[in-house]
Short mmCIF file of C-alpha atoms in Angstrom, two decimals:
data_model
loop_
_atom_site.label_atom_id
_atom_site.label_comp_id
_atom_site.label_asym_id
_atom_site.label_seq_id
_atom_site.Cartn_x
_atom_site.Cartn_y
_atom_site.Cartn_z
CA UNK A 1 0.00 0.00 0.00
CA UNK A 2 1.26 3.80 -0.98
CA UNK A 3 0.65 6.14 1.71
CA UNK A 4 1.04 9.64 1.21
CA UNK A 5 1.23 11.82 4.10
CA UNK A 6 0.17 15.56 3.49
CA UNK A 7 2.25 17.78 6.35
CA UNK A 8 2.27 21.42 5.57
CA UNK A 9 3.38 23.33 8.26
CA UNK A 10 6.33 23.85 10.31
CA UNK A 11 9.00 21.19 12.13
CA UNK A 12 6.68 20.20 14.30
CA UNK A 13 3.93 19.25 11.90
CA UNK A 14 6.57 16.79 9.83
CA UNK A 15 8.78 15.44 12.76
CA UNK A 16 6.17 13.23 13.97
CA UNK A 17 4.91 11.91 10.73
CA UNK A 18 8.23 11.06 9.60
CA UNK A 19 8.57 9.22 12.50
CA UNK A 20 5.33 7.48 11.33
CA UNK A 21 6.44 7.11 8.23
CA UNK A 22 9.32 5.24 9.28
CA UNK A 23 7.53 2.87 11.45
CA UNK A 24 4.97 2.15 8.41
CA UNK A 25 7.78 1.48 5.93
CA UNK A 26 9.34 -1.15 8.34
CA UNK A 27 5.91 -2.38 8.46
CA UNK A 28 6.16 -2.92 4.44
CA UNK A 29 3.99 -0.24 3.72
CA UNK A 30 5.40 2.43 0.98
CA UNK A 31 5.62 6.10 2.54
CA UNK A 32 5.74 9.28 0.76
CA UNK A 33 5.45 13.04 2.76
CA UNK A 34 4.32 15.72 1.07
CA UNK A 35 6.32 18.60 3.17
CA UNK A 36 7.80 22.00 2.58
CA UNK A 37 11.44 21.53 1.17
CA UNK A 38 13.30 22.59 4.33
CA UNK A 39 12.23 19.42 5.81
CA UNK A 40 13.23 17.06 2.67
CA UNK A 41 16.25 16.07 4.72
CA UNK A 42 14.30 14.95 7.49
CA UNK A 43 12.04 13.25 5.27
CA UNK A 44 14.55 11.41 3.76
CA UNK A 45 16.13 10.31 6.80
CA UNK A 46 13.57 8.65 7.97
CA UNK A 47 13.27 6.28 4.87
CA UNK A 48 10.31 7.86 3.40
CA UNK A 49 10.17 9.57 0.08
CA UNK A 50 10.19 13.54 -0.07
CA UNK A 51 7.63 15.74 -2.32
CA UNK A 52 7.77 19.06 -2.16
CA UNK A 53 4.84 21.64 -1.35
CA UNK A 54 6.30 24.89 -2.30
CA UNK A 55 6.34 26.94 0.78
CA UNK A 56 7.94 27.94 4.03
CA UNK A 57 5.82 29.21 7.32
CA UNK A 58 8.16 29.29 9.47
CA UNK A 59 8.75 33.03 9.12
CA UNK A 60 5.44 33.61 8.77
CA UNK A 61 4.43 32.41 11.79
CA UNK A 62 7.59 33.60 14.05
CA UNK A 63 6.20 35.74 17.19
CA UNK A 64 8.53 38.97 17.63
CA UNK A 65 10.24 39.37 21.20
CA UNK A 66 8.27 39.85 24.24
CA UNK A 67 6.53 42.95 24.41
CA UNK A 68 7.93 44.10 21.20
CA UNK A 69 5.43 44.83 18.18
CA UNK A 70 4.92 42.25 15.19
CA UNK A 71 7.07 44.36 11.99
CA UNK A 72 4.81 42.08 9.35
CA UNK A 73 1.99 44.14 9.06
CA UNK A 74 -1.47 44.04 9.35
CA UNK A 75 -3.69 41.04 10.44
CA UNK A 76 -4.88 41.37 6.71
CA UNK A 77 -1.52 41.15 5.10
CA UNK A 78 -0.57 38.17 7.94
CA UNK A 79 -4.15 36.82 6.33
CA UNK A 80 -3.21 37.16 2.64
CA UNK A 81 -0.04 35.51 3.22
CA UNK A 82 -1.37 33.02 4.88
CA UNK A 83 -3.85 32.11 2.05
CA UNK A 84 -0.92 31.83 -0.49
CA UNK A 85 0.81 29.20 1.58
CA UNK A 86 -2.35 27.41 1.44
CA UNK A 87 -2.94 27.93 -1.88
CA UNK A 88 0.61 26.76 -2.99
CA UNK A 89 0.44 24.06 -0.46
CA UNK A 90 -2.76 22.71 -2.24
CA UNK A 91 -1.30 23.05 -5.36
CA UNK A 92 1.48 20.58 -4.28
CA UNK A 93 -0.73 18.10 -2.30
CA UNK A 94 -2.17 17.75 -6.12
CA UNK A 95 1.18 17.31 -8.15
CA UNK A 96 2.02 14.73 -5.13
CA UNK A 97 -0.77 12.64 -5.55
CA UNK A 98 -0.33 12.38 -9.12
CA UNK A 99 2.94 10.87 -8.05
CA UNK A 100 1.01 7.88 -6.53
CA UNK A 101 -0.81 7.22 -3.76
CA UNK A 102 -3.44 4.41 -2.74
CA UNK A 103 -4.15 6.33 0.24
CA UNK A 104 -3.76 9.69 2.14
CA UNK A 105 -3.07 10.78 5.67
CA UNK A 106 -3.72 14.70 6.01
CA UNK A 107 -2.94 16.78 8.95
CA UNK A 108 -5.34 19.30 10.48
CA UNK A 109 -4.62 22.12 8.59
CA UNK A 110 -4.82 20.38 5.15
CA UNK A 111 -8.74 19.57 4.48
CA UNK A 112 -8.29 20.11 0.94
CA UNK A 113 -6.25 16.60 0.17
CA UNK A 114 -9.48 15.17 0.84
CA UNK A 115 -10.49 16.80 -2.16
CA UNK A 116 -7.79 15.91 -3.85
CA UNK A 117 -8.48 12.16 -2.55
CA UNK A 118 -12.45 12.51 -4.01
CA UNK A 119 -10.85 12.95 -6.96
CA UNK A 120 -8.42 10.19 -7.24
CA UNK A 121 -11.04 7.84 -5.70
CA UNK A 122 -8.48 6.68 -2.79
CA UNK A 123 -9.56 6.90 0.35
CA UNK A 124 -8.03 9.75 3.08
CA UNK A 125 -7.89 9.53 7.06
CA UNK A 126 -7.09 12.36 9.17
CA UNK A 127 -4.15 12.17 10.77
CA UNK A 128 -3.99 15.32 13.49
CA UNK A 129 -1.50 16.44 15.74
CA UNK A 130 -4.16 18.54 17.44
CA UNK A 131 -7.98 18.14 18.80
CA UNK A 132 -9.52 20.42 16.37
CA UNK A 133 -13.41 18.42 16.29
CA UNK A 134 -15.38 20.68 18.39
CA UNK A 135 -15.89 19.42 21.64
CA UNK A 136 -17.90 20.30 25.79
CA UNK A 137 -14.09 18.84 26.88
CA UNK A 138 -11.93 21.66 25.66
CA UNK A 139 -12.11 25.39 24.00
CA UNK A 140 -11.06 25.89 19.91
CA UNK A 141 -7.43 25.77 19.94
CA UNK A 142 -8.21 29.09 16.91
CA UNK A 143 -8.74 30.82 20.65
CA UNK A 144 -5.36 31.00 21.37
CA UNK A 145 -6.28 30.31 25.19
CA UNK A 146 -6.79 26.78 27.05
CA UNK A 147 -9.48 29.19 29.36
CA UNK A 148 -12.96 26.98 29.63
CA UNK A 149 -16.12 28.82 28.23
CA UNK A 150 -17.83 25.55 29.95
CA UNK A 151 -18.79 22.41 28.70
CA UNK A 152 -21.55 23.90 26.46
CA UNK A 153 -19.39 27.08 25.38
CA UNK A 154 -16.86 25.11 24.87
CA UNK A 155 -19.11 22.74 22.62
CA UNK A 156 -20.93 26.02 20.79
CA UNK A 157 -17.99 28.30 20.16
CA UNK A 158 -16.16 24.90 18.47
CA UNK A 159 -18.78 24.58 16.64
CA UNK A 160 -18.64 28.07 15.06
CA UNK A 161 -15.18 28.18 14.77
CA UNK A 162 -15.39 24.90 12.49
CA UNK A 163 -17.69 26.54 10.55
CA UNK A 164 -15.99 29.73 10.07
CA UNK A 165 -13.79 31.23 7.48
CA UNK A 166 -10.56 29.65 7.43
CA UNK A 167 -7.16 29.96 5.08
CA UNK A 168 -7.81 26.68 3.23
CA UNK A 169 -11.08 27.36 1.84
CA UNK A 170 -10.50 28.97 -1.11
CA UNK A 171 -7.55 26.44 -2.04
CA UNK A 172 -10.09 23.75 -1.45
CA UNK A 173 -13.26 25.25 -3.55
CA UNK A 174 -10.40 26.21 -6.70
CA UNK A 175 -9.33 22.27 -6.27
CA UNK A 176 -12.81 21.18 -6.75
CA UNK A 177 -13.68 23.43 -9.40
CA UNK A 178 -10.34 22.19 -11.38
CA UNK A 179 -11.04 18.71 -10.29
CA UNK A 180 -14.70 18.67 -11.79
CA UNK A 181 -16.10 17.45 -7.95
CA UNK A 182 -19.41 19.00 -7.01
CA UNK A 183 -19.37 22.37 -5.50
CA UNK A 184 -18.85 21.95 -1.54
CA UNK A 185 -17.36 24.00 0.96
CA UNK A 186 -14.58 22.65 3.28
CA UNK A 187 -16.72 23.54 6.20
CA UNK A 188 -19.46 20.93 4.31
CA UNK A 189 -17.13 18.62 3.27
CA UNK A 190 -16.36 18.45 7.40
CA UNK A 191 -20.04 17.99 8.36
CA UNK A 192 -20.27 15.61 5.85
CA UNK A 193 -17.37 13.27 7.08
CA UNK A 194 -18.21 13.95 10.54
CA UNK A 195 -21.83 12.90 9.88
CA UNK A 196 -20.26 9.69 8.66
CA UNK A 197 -18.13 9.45 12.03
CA UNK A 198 -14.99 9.21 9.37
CA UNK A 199 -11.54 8.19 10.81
CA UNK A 200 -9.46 10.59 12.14
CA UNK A 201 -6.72 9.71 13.77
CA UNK A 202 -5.24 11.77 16.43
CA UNK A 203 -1.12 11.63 17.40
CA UNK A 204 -1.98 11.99 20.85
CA UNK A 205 -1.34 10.34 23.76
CA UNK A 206 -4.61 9.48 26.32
CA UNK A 207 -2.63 9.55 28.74
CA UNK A 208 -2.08 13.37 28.70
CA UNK A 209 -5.60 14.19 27.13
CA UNK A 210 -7.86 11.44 27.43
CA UNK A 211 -10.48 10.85 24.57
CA UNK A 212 -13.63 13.20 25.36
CA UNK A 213 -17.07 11.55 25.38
CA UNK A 214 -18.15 13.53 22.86
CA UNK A 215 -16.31 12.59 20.06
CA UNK A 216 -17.88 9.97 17.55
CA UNK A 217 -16.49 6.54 17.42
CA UNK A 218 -14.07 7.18 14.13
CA UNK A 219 -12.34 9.77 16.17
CA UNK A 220 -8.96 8.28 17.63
CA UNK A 221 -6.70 9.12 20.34
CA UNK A 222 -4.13 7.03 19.11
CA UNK A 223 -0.91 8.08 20.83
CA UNK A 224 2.32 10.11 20.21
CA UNK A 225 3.83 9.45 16.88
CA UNK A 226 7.59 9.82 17.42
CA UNK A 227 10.60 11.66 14.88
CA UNK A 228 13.12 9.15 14.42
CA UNK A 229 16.58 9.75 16.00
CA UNK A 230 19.00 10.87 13.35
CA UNK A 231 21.19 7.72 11.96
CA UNK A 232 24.60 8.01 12.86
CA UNK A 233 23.76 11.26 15.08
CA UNK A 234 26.15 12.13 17.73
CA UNK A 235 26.32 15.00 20.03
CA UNK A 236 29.08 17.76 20.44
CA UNK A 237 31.99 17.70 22.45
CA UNK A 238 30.64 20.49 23.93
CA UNK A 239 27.52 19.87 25.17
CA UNK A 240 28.73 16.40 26.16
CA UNK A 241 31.43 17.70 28.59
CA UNK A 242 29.07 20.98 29.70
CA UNK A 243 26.28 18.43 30.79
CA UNK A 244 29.02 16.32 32.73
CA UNK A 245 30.37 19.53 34.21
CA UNK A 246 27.82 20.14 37.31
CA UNK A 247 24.20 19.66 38.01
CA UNK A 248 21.61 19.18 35.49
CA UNK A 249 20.80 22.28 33.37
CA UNK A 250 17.65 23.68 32.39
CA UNK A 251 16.39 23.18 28.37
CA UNK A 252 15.12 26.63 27.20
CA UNK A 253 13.14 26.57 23.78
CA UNK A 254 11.17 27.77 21.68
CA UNK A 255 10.98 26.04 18.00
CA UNK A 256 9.22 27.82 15.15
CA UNK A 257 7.19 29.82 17.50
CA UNK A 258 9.35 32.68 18.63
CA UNK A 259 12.81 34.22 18.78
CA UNK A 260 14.02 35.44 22.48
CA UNK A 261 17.36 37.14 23.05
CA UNK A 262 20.15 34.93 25.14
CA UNK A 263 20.35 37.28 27.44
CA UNK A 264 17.02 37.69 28.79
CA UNK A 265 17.04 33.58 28.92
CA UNK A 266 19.90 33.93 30.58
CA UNK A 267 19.02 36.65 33.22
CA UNK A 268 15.77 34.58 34.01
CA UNK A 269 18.31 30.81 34.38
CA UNK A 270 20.51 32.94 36.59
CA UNK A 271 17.44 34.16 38.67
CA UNK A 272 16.27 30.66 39.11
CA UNK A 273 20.38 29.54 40.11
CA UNK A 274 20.10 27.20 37.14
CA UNK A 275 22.62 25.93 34.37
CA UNK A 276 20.79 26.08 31.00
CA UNK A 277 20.96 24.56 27.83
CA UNK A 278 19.60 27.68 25.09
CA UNK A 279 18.32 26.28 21.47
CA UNK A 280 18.85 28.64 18.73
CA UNK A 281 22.39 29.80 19.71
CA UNK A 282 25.30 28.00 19.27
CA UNK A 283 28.00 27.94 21.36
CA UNK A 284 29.59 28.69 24.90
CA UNK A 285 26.91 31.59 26.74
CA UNK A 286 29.17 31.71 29.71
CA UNK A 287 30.35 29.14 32.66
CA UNK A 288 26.65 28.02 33.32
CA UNK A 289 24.93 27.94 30.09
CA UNK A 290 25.64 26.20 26.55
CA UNK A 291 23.56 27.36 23.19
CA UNK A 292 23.11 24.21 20.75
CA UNK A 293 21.15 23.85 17.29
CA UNK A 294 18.73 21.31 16.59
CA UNK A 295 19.87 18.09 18.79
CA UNK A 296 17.07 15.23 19.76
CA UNK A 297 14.80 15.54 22.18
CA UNK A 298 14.76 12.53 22.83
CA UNK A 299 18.40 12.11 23.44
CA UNK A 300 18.74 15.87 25.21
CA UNK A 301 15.69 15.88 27.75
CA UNK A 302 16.09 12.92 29.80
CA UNK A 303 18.99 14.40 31.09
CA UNK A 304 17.66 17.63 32.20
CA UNK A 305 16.22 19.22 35.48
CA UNK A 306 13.21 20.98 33.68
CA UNK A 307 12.42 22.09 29.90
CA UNK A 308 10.96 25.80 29.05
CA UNK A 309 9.46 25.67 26.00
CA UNK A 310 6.53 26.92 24.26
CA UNK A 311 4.10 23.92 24.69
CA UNK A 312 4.02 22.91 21.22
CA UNK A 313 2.37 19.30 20.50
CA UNK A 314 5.71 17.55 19.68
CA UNK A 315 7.99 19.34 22.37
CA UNK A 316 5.15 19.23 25.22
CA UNK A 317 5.45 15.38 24.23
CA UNK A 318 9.11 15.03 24.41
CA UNK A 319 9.34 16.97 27.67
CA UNK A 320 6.49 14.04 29.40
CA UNK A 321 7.73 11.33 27.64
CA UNK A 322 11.40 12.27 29.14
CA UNK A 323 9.76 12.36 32.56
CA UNK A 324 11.04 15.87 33.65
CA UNK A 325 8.76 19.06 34.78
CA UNK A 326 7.88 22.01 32.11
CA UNK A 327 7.25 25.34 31.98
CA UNK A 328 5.15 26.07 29.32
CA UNK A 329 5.04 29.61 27.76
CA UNK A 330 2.26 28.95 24.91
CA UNK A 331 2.29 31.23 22.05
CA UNK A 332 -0.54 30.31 19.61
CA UNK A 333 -3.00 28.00 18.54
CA UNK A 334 -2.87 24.54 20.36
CA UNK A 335 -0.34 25.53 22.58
CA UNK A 336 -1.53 27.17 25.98
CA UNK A 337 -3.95 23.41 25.76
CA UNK A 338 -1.33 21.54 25.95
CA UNK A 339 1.06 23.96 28.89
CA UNK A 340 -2.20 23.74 30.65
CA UNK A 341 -3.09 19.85 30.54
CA UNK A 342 1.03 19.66 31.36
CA UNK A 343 -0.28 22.10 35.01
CA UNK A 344 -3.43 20.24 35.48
CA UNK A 345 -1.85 16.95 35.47
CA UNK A 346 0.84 17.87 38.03
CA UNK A 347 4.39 18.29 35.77
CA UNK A 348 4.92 21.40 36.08
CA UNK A 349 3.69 25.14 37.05
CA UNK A 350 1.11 27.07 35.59
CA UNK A 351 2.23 28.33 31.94
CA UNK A 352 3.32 32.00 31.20
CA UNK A 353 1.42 33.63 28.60
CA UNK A 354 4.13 34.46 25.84
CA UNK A 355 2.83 37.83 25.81
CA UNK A 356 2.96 38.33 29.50
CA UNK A 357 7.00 36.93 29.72
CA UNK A 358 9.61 39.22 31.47
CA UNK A 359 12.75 37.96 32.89
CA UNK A 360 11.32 37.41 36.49
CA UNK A 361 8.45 35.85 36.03
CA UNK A 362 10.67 33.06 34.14
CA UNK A 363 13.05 32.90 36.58
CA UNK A 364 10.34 32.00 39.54
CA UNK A 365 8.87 29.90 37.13
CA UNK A 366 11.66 28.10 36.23
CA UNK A 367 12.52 27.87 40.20
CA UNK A 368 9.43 26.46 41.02
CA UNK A 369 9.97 23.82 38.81
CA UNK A 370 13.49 22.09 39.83
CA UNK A 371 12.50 22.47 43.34
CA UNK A 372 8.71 21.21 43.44
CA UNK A 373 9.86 16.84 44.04
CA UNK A 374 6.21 16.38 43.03
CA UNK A 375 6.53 18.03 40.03
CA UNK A 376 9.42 15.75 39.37
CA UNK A 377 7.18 12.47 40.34
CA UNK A 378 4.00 13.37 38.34
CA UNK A 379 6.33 14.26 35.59
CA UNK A 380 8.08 10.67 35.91
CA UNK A 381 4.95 8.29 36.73
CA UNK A 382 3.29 10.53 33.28
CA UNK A 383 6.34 9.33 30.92
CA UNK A 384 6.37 5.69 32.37
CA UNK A 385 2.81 5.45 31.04
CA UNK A 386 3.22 6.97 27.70
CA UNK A 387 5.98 4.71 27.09
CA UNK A 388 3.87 1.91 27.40
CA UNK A 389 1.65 3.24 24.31
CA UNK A 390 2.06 2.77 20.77
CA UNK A 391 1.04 5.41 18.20
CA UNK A 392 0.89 3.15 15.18
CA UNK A 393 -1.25 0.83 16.13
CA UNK A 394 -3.94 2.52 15.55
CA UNK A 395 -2.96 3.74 12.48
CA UNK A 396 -2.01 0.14 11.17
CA UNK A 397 -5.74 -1.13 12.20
CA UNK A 398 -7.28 1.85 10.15
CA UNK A 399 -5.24 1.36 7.00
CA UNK A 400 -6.16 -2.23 7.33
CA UNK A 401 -9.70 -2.14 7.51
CA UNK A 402 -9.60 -0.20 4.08
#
């Protein structure tokens, strides 16, 4: 069976699919990912095969310092750009299919490869990093807030939201046309499949968000899909002898999200009385703190005393699955859910808004965190579960029932 995964987005969006790719290709089953072509090396490292949708968001999307103003314009112009990354990103979900597929896996923000799939007459499964179906259990992650309008705000403002205007649905109503499908609009087309409780798988783990009891019985909370460790990947010198060199540091990160100075990092670790380990620097930031590129989280985190990050989906699981407290410091979409199911389970303290982050509030954060033990247990007895789940099954029973 050909699988073709459609990821647009950042990193974060292709790290775990690639990892899921990987584990489906050792399964027999022949992987391509559609991705933007700054991610065709990770693609191709994980065995899969790499086609290109034209694009890069990662600017786009990049939150200025805190407190400082955005320099990209107006929410229209951030809108307009948005809708050409869509539109080119539909464009090459079509080219890839063309390439061959007998099935496709879409992520959240890519509704319009089911159009594509309509067309082809393969079938296409969901396959979400985030809980986007409108649910009583959780507000829309579009809020940008994890605060609880209540179980039946919650269920009426998701509602709306899913039916609102969104970036993909002109990309998705030009495919149609071009494709010769019937006229439908993605907000239909999502009624319609959820109508017919269609699979959608969800790269989640239960553990940390358990399955509402809302959601229809083709809705799956499958488990973390994880990015595959570099082959042949080997730490620095550096960083090996700095995390040998006294007690364990403190991971400071924030991905695609946002770009924060080194120094206010710094003046918040030193606050706290903590080494720290700074991600998007490189190189020696003084006697207690190291700046590194990209290096696994899965090889990195296990050997810290906390991680500050901004709560994406993929780092919020590497920081649980490592078994060490977080501070989350959400920026956008799904993010302050998942730094607030990381406080309401017990890891860690309650997240920083991004907006609201000065130097001090970090630093007590960050303080509370390496010195709270039972942030330290709940943060261990959370990764010992997760570690006894398994992602792919799921997705192996739903591609075999096709």
């Amino acid at each position: 069976m050909r699988v073709l995964m459609v990821t647009p987005g950042t990193r974060g969006d292709v790290a775990p699919m690639a990892g899921l790719g990987s584990r489906l290709q050792g399964m027999g089953y022949e992987v391509a990912i559609a991705a933007n072509p700054a991610y065709a090396p990770l693609v191709v490292e994980s065995g899969c095969e790499f086609r290109p949708l034209p694009g890069d968001l990662t600017e786009l999307i990049r939150q200025p310092a805190p407190g400082a103003k955005a320099a990209g314009g107006s929410v229209l112009s951030f809108w307009r750009k948005l809708s050409e990354y869509m539109e080119n990103a539909a464009t090459g979900t079509l080219v890839a299919a063309e390439a061959g597929a007998d099935v496709i896996l879409a992520n959240s923000v890519a509704p319009y490869a089911f159009d594509v799939a309509e067309a082809f007459g393969i079938p296409a499964i969901g396959a979400h990093l985030q809980p986007t179906e409108p649910s009583a259990a959780y507000p829309p992650v579009l809020m940008n807030s994890a605060r609880s309008l209540g179980p039946l705000g919650n269920r009426i403002i998701g509602e709306r939201a899913s039916a609102g205007p969104a970036p993909y649905d002109a990309p998705s109503a030009r495919l149609r046309k071009a494709l010769g499908l019937k006229k439908e609009s993605r907000a239909a087309g999502e009624r319609r499949r959820r109508r017919a409780k269609a699979t959608i798988l969800h790269g989640i783990s239960p553990t940390v968000l358990p399955k509402p009891t809302d959601w229809h019985s083709g809705l799956v909370m499958a488990g973390y899909w994880w990015p595959v460790l570099k082959p042949g990947w080997q730490p620095s010198a550096d960083l090996v002898d700095f995390l040998a060199d006294g007690p364990q540091p403190v991971f400071v990160g924030f991905g695609s999200s946002a770009h924060i100075d080194p120094d206010f990092i710094l003046e918040s670790t030193r606050r706290a009385g903590v080494r720290a380990v700074v991600q998007g620097v490189e190189g020696a930031l003084g006697d207690d703190a190291i700046g590194i590129g990209s290096v696994p989280h899965e090889w990195l985190f296990p050997q810290m005393g906390a991680v500050v990050h901004h709560a994406g989906a993929g780092t919020t699981a590497a920081g649980l699955r490592a078994g060490v407290p977080t501070v989350g410091v959400p920026v956008y979409t799904d993010q302050p859910l998942w730094a607030s199911r990381v406080a309401a389970l017990g890891a860690g303290p309650a997240p920083i808004q991004y907006k609201k982050l000065t130097p001090e509030r970090l630093g007590d954060a960050v303080k509370q965190a390496v010195n709270t033990p039972s942030y330290a247990l709940r943060a261990a007895e959370l990764g010992g579960a997760i570690a006894k789940e398994d992602g792919t099954v799921a997705v192996v029973e739903a591609l075999r029932s096709l």
